[in-house]
Short mmCIF file of C-alpha atoms and ligand atoms in Angstrom, two decimals:
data_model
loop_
_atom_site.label_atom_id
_atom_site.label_comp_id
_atom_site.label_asym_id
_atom_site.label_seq_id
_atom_site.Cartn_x
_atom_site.Cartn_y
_atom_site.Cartn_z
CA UNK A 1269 -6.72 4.13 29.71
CA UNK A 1270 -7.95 3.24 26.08
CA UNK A 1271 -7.38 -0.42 24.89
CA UNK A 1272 -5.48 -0.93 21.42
CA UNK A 1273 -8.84 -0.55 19.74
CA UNK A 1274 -10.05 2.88 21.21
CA UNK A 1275 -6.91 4.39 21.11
CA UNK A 1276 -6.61 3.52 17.26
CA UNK A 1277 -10.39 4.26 17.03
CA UNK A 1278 -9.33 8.01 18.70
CA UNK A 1279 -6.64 8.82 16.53
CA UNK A 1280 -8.56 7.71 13.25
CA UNK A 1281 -11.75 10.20 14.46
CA UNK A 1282 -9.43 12.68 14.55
CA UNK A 1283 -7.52 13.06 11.35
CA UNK A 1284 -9.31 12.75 8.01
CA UNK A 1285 -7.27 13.53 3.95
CA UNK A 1286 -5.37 16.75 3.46
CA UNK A 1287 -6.01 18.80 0.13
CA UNK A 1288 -5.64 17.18 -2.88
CA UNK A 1289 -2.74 17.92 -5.73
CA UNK A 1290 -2.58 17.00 -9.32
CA UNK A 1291 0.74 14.72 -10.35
CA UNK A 1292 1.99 12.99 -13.58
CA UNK A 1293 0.77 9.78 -13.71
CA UNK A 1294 3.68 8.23 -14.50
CA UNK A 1295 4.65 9.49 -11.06
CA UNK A 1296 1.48 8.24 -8.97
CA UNK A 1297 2.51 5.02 -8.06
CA UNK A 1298 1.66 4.32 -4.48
CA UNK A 1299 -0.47 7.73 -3.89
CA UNK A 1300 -4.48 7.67 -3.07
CA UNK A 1301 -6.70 9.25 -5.91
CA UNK A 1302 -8.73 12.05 -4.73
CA UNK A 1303 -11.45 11.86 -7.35
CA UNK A 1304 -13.18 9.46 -9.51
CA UNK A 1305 -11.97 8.61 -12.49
CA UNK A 1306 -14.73 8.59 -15.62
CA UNK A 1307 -13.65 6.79 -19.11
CA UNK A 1308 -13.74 9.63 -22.08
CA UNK A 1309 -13.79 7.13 -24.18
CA UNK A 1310 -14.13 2.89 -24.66
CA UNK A 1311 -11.57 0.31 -24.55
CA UNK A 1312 -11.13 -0.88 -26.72
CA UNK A 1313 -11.03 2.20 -28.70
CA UNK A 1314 -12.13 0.02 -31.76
CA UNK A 1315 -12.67 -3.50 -32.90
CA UNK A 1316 -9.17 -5.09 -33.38
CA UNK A 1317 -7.56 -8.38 -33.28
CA UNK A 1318 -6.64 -10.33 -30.57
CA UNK A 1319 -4.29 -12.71 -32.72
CA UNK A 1320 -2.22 -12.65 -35.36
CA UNK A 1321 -3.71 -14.12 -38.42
CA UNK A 1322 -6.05 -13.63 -40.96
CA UNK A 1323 -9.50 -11.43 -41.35
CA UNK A 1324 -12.14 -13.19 -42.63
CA UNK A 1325 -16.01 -13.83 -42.72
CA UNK A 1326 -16.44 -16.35 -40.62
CA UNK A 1327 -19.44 -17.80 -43.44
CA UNK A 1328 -16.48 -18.20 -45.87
CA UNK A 1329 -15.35 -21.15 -43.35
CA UNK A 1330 -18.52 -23.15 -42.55
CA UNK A 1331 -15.59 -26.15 -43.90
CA UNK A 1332 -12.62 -26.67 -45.45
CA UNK A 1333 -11.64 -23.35 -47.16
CA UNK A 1334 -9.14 -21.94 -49.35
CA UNK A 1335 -9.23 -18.08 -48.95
CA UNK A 1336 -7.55 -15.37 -51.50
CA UNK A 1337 -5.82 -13.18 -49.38
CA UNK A 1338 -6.27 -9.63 -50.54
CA UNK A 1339 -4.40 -7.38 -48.01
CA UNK A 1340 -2.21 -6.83 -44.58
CA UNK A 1341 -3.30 -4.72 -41.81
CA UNK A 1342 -0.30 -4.11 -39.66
CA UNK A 1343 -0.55 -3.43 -35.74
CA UNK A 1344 -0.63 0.45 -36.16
CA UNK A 1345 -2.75 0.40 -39.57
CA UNK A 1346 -5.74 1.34 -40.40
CA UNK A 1347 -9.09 -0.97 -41.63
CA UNK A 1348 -8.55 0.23 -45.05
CA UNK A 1349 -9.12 -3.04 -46.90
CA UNK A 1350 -12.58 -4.32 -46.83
CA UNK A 1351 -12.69 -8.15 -46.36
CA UNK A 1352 -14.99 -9.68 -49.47
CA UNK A 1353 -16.52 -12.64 -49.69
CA UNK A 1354 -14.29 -15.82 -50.42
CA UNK A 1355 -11.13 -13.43 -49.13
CA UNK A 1356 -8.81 -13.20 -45.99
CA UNK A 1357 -6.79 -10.08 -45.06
CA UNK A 1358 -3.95 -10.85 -42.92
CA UNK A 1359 -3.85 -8.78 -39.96
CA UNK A 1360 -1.60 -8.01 -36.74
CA UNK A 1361 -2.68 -8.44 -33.05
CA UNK A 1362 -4.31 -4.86 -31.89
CA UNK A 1363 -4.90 -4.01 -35.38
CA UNK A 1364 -8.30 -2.67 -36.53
CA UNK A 1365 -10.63 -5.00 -37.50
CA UNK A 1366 -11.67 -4.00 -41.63
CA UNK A 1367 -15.05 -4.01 -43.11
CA UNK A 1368 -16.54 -7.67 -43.65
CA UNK A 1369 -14.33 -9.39 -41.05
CA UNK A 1370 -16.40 -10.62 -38.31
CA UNK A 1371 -13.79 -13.56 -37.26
CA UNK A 1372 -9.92 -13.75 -36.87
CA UNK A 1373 -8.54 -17.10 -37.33
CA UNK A 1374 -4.87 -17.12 -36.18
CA UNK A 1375 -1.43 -17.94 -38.34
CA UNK A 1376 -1.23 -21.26 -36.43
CA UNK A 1377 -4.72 -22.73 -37.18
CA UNK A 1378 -4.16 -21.72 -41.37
CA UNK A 1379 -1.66 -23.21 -43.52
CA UNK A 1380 -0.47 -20.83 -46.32
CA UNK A 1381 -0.03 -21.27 -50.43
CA UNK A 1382 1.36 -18.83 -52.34
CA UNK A 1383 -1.59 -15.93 -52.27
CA UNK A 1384 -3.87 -18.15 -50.62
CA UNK A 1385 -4.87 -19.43 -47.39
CA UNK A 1386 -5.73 -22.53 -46.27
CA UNK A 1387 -8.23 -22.74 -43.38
CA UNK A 1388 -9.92 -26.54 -42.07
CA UNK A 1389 -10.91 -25.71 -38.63
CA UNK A 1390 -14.31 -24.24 -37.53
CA UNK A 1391 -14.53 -20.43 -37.37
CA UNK A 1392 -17.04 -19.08 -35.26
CA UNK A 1393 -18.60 -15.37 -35.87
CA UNK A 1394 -16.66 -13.05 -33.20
CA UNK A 1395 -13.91 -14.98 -32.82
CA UNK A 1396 -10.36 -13.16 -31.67
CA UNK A 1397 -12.19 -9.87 -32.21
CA UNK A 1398 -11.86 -7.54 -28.87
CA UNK A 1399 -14.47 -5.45 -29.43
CA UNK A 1400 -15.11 -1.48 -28.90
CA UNK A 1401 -15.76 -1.11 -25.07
CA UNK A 1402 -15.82 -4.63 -24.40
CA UNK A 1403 -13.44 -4.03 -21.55
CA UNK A 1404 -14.12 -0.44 -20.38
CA UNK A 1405 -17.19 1.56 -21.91
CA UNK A 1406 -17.11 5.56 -22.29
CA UNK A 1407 -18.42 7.11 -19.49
CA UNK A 1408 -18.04 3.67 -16.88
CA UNK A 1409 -16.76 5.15 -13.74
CA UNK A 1410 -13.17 2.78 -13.57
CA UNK A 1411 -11.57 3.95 -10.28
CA UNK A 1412 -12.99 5.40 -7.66
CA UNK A 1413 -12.09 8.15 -4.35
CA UNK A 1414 -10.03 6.61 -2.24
CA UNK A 1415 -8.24 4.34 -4.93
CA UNK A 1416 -4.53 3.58 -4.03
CA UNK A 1417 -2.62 3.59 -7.09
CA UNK A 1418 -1.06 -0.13 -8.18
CA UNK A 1419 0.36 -0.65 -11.42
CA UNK A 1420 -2.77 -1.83 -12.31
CA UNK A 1421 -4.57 1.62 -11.64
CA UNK A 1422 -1.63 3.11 -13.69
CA UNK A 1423 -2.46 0.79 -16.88
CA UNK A 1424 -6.25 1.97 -16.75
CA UNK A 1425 -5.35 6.04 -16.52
CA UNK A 1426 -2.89 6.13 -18.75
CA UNK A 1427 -4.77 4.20 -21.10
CA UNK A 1428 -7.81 6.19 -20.38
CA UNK A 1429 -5.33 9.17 -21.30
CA UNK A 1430 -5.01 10.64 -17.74
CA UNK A 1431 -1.71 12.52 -18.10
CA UNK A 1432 -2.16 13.84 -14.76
CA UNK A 1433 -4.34 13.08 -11.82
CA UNK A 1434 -5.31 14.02 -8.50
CA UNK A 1435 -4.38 12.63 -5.83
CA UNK A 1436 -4.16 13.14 -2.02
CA UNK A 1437 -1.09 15.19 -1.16
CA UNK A 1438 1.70 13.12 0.89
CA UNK A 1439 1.59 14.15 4.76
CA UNK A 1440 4.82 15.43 6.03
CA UNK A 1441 5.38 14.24 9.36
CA UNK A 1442 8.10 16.18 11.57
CA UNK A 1443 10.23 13.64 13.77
CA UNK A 1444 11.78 15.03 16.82
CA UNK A 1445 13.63 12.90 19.09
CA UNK A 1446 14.48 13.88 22.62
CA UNK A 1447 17.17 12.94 25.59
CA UNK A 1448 20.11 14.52 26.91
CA UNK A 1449 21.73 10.59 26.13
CA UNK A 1450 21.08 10.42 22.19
CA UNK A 1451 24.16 11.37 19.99
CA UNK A 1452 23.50 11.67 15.88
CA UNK A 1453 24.95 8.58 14.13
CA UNK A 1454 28.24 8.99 13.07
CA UNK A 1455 29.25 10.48 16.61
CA UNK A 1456 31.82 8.40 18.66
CA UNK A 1457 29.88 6.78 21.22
CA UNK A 1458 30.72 6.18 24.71
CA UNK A 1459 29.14 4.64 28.13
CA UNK A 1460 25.78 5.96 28.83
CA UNK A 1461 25.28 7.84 25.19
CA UNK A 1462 22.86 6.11 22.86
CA UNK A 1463 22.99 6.36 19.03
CA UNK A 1464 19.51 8.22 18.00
CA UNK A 1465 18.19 5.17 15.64
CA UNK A 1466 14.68 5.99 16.30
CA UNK A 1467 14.92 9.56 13.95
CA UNK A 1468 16.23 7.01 11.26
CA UNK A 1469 13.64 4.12 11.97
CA UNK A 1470 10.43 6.25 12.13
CA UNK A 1471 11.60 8.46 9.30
CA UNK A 1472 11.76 4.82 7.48
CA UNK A 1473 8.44 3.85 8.68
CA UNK A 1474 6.77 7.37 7.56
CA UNK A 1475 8.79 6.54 3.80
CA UNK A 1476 7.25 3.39 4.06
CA UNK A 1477 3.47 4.91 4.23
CA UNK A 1478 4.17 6.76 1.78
CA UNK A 1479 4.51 10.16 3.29
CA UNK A 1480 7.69 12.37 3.54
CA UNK A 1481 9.47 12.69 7.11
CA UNK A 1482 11.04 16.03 8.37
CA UNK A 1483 14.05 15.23 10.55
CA UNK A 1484 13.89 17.74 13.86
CA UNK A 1485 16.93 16.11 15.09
CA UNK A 1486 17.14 15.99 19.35
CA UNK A 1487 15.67 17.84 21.96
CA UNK A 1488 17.60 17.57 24.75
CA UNK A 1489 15.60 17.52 28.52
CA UNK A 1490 14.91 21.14 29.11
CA UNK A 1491 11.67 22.95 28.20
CA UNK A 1492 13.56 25.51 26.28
CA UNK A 1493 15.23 22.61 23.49
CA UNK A 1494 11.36 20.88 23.99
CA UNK A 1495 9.48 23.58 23.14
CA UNK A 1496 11.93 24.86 20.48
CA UNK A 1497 11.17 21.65 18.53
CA UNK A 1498 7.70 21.16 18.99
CA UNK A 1499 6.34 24.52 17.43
CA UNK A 1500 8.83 23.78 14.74
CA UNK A 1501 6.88 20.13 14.84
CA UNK A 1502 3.73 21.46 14.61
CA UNK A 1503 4.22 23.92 11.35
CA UNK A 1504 4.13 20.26 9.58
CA UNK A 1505 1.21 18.23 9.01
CA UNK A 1506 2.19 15.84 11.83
CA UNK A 1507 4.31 15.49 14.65
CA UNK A 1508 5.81 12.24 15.86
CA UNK A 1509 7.87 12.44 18.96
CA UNK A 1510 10.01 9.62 20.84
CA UNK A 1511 10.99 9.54 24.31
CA UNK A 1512 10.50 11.17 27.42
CA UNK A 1513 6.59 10.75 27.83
CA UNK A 1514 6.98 7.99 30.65
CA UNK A 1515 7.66 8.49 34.28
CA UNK A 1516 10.37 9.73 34.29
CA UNK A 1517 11.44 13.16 35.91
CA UNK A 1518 13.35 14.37 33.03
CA UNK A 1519 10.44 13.05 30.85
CA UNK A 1520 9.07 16.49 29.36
CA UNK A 1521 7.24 15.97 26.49
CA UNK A 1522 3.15 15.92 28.23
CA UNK A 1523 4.02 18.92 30.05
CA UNK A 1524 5.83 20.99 26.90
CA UNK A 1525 2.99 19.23 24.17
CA UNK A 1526 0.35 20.79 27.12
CA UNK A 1527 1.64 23.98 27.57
CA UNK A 1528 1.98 24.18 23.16
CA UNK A 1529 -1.77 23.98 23.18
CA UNK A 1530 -1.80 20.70 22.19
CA UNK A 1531 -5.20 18.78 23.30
CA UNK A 1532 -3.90 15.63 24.87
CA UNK A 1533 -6.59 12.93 23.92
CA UNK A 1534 -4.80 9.73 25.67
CA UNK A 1535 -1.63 9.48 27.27
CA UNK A 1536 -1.25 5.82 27.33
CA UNK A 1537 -2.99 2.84 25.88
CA UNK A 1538 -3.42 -0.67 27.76
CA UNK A 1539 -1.06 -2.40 25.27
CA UNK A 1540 2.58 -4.11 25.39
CA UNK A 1541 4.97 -3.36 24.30
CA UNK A 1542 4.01 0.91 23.46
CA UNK A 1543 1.88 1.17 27.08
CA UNK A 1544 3.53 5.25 27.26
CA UNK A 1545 1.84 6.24 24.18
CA UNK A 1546 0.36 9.62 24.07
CA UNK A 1547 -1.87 11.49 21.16
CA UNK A 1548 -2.92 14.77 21.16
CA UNK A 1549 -4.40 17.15 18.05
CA UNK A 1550 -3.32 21.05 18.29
CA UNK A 1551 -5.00 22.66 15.23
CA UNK A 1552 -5.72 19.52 12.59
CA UNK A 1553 -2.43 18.58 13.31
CA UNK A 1554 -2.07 14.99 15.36
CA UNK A 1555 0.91 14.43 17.52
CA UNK A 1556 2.09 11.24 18.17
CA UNK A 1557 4.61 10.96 21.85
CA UNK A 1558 5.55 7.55 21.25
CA UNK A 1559 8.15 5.65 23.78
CA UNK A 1560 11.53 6.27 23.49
CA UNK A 1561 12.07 2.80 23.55
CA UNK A 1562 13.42 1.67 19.33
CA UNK A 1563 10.80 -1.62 19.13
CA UNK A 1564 7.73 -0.10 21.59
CA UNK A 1565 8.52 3.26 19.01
CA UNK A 1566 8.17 0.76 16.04
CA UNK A 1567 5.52 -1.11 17.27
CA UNK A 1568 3.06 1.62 18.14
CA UNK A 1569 4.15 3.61 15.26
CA UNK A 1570 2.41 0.39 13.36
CA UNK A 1571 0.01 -0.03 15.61
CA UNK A 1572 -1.44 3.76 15.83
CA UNK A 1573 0.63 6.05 13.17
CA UNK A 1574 0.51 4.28 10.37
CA UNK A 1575 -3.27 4.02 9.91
CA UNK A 1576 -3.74 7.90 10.68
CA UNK A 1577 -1.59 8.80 8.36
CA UNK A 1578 -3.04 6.68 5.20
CA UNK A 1579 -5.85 7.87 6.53
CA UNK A 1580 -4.41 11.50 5.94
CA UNK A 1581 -3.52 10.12 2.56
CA UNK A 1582 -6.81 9.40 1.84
CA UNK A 1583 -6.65 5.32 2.13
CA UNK A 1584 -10.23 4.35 3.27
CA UNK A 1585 -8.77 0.92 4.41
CA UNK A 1586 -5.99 2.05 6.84
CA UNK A 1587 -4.90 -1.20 8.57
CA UNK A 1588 -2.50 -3.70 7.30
CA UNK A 1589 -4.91 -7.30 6.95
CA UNK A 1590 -4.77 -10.14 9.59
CA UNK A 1591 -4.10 -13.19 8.47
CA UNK A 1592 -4.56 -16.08 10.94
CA UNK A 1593 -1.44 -18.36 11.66
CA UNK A 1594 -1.04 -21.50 14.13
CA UNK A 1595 1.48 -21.07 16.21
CA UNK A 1596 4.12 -23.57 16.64
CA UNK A 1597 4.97 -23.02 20.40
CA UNK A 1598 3.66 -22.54 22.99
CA UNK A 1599 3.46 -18.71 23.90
CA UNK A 1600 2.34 -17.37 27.85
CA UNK A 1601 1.42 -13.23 28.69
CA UNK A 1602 -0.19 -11.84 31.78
CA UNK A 1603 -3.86 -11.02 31.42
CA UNK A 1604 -5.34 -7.55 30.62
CA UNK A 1605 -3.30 -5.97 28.01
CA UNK A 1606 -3.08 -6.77 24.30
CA UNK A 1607 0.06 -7.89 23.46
CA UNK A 1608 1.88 -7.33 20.05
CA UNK A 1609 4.34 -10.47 19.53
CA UNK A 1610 6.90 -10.21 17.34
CA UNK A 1611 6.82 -13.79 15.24
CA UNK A 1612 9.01 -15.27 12.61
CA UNK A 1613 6.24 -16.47 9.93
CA UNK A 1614 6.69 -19.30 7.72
CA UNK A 1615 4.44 -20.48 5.18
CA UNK A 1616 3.64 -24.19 4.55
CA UNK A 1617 1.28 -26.03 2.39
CA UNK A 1618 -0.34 -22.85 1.91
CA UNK A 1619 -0.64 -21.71 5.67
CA UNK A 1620 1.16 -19.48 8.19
CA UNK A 1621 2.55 -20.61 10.91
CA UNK A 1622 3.84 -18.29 13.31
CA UNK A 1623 7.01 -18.86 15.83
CA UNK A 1624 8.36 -16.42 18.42
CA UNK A 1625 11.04 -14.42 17.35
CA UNK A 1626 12.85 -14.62 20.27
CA UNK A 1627 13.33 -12.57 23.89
CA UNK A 1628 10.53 -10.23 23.27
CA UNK A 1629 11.82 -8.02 26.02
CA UNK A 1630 11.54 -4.35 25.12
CA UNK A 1631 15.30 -3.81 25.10
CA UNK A 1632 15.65 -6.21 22.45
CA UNK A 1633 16.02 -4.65 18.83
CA UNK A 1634 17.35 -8.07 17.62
CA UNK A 1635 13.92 -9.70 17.55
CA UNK A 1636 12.13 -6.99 15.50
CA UNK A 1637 14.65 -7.81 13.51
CA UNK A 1638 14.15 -11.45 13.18
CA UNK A 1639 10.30 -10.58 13.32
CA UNK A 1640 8.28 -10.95 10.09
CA UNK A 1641 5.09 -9.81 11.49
CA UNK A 1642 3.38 -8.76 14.66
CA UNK A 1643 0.64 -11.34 16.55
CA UNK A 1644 -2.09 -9.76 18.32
CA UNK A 1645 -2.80 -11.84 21.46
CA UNK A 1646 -6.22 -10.44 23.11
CA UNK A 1647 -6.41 -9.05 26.39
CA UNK A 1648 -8.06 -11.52 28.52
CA UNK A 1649 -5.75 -14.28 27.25
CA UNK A 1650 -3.00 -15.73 29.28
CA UNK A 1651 -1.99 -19.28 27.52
CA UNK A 1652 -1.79 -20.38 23.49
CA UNK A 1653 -0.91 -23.40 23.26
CA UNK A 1654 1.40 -24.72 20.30
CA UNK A 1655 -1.30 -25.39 17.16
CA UNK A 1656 -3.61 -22.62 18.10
CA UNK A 1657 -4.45 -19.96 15.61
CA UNK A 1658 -3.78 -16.25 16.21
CA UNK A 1659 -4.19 -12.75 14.36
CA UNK A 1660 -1.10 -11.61 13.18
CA UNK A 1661 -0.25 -8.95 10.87
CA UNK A 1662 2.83 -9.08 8.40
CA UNK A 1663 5.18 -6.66 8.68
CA UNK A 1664 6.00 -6.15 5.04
CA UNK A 1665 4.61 -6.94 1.82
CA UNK A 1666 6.97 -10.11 1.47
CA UNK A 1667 8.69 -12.75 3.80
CA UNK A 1668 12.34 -12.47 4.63
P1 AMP B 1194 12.49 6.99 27.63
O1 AMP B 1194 11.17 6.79 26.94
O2 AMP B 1194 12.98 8.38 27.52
O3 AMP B 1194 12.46 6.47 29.02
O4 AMP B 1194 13.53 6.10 26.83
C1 AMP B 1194 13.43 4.70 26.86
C2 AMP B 1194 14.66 4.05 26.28
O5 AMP B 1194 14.73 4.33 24.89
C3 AMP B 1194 15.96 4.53 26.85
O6 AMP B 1194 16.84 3.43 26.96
C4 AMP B 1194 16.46 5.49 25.83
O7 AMP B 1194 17.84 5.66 25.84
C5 AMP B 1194 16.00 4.85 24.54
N1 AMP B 1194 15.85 5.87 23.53
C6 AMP B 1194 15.21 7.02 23.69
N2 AMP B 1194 15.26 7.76 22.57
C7 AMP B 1194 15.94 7.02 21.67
C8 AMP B 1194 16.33 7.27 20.34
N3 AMP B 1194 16.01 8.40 19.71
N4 AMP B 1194 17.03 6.32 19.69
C9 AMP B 1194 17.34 5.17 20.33
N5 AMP B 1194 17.02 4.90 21.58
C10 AMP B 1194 16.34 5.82 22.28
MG1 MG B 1195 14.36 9.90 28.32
#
C-alpha cells in the first residue's frame, strides 16, 4: 500500500498538460500559460513623466530659478514642444517627455507667477522621468510556460498588447456518484436514503481548481448502472468516482473500473481519513475511486486530485504550500498512517496556530466545516504535544 507521498507521487507520473487553446486575455484569469511570453516592444513605450509638473533642464535649476513656461503636454499628447534653455513646459503624469527636458520637477515642489515658474529646490538630471524600457525591454522574455495567470500577469500581457493568449485548456472531470442509498437533492428524504452531497462538493472542488466538472449523477449497485457511467466517465478528460470501492459486497467500482480496461495503479493509500482510495489510468485518462465517505471524499480529493489536475492544467507547482503552525492542544493518533487533521487556524502576532476542529471522526461533516486547513501529522508519530509545530496546509486562500 503506497504512503500519502507515493500515491501522490503515482498519480502526478501519470498525468502531464492537455493541448493548449488560445483565450481573450481579459478572460485568462486563473488559467496556466502554455507558452512564453516575449515583449514586442519596451515599457515604457517612451520617456514620460512620472509626476505632474513641469519639464525642464535640470542645468536651468543648479539654484533658485524662475522658469518661462512655454507649453503643456497633456497625458495623451505628444512631445511637440521642445524645452529651451531658461524654459519649463508643464506636463501631465505618463506624458511624453519633449526635447531638452531631462528632469521633471513636480507642481508641489514649484510655486507659480503668472507665465512663470518658480523653482528653489535641487533638480537632479533624470529625475521623475520613467524611461523607454526601464521596466520591461523589447524582446525580455516577461512570463514564462507554466505561468498561472494573476492580475498581475494580466497587467503585463495586456500591456504588452496580448489580445489573446495561450493557455492550457481547463480539464473536464466527469463525477459519478454511486449507491443504491443516494437520492438527488431536492428529493424528500427518508430513513436509510442519503442526500448525494458529494456530486455537489467535488464538482465545487474541481470549480475550485479551475477545471469544469461534468455531473454523471448516481450509479446505483449493479454492474449494468456502473458500467453505464463509467464509459460515459471516461469520454472526459477525468473521472472522479465516490463510493463503493471499500469492502463492501455491494462495493463495485474495482471490479467495473477493471473490467473497463482501466489499469488500477493503487487501490488504497496508508492515510486517514481517504485509506479506500483507488487510481487507475485507462487511455491518458486518470480515474480517481475516492471513498464514499463526504470529508475522506474531500480530503483525498485535496490530497491526490487536486494536484493532478493543475498538473493537467499545466501548473508546475501543484501542491497548496505548508505553512508551519504550533498547535495549541494537545493532539494523539495511532502510529503508521499519515493523518490529515482538520484544524481551526488562527493567526497571532504574525504566526499560525492551529486547534482541532473538533470530533474528527469520518462521519463528521461539521468539522470540515469548522476546519480552515488540513495538518499533516507523519506516520511514525503518535503524541504532539500543545506548542509543537506541525505542517498544515490552508484550505482556502483566506481565513474564515
Ligand atoms: P461507501 O464508500 O459506499 O461505503 O460509503 C461510505 C459512506 O458514505 C456511506 O455512509 C454512504 O452513504 C456515504 N456516501 C456515499 N456516497 C455518498 C454521496 N454521494 N453523498 C453523500 N454521502 C455518500
Ligand atoms: Mg456504498
Amino acid at each position: 500500500m503506497p504512503t500519502y507521498e507515493e500515491a501522490r507521487s503515482i498519480v502526478l507520473e501519470s498525468v502531464a498538460p492537455l493541448g493548449a487553446e488560445r483565450v481573450e486575455t481579459g478572460r485568462a484569469l486563473g488559467r496556466t500559460l502554455a507558452e512564453k511570453v516575449a515583449a514586442p516592444w519596451p515599457l515604457p513605450f517612451c520617456d514620460n513623466s512620472a509626476m505632474d509638473g513641469y519639464a525642464v533642464r535640470a542645468v536651468d535649476c543648479r539654484g533658485p530659478a524662475r522658469l518661462k513656461i512655454t507649453g503643456y503636454i497633456p497625458a495623451g499628447g505628444t512631445a511637440s514642444v521642445e524645452v529651451t534653455p531658461g524654459c519649463a513646459v508643464k506636463i501631465m503624469t505618463g506624458a511624453p517627455i519633449p526635447p531638452g527636458c531631462d528632469a521633471v520637477i513636480p507642481f508641489e515642489e514649484t510655486s507659480f507667477a503668472e507665465d512663470h515658474v518658480v523653482v528653489n529646490g535641487r533638480v537632479m538630471v533624470g529625475q521623475h522621468i520613467r524611461f523607454r524600457g526601464e521596466d520591461v525591454r523589447e524582446g525580455d522574455v516577461v512570463l514564462q510556460e507554466g505561468t498561472p495567470l494573476r492580475p498581475a500577469e494580466i497587467s503585463m500581457l495586456a500591456s504588452l498588447g496580448k489580445a489573446f493568449v495561450p493557455v492550457y485548456r481547463k480539464v473536464r472531470v466527469a463525477v459519478l456518484s454511486t449507491g443504491d442509498e443516494l437520492i438527488e437533492l431536492g428529493e424528500p428524504p427518508s430513513p436509510g436514503t442519503i442526500i448525494n452531497s458529494n456530486s455537489l462538493a467535488v464538482a465545487a472542488a474541481v470549480r475550485e481548481t479551475g477545471a469544469v466538472p461534468v455531473l454523471l449523477g448516481i450509479a446505483r449497485d449493479d454492474i449494468a448502472s456502473h458500467a453505464g457511467k463509467i464509459s460515459e466517465g471516461l469520454k472526459a478528460d477525468a473521472l472522479i468516482t465516490t463510493a463503493g470501492v471499500s469492502a463492501g459486497d455491494r462495493d463495485l467500482v474495482r471490479e467495473v473500473l477493471a473490467g473497463l480496461g482501466v489499469a488500477s495503479r493503487f487501490w488504497r493509500v496508508d492515510v486517514k481519513p481517504g485509506g479506500p482510495t483507488a487510481f487507475g489510468m485507462k487511455d491518458g485518462v486518470p480515474v480517481f475511486s475516492l471513498p464514499g465517505n463526504p470529508v475522506s471524499a474531500l480530503i483525498t480529493f485535496e490530497a491526490f486530485v487536486r494536484p493532478a489536475l493543475l498538473r493537467m492544467m499545466g501548473r508546475k507547482s501543484v501542491v497548496r504550500p505548508l505553512v508551519k503552525a504550533t498547535l495549541t492542544g494537545e493532539v494523539r493518533k495511532k502510529p503508521g498512517k499519515v493523518n490529515f487533521l482538520r484544524v481551526g487556524i488562527e493567526v497571532r502576532g504574525g504566526e499560525f496556530f492551529a486547534s482541532s476542529a473538533g470530533d474528527q471522526n469520518t462521519g463528521i461533516l461539521r468539522t470540515m466545516v469548522l476546519a480552515d486547513a488540513l495538518a499533516v501529522l507523519p506516520a511514525d508519530k503518535t503524541a504532539f504535544a500543545a506548542g509543537e509545530t506541525v505542517d498544515v496546509f490552508l484550505l482556502g486562500e483566506t481565513l474564515r
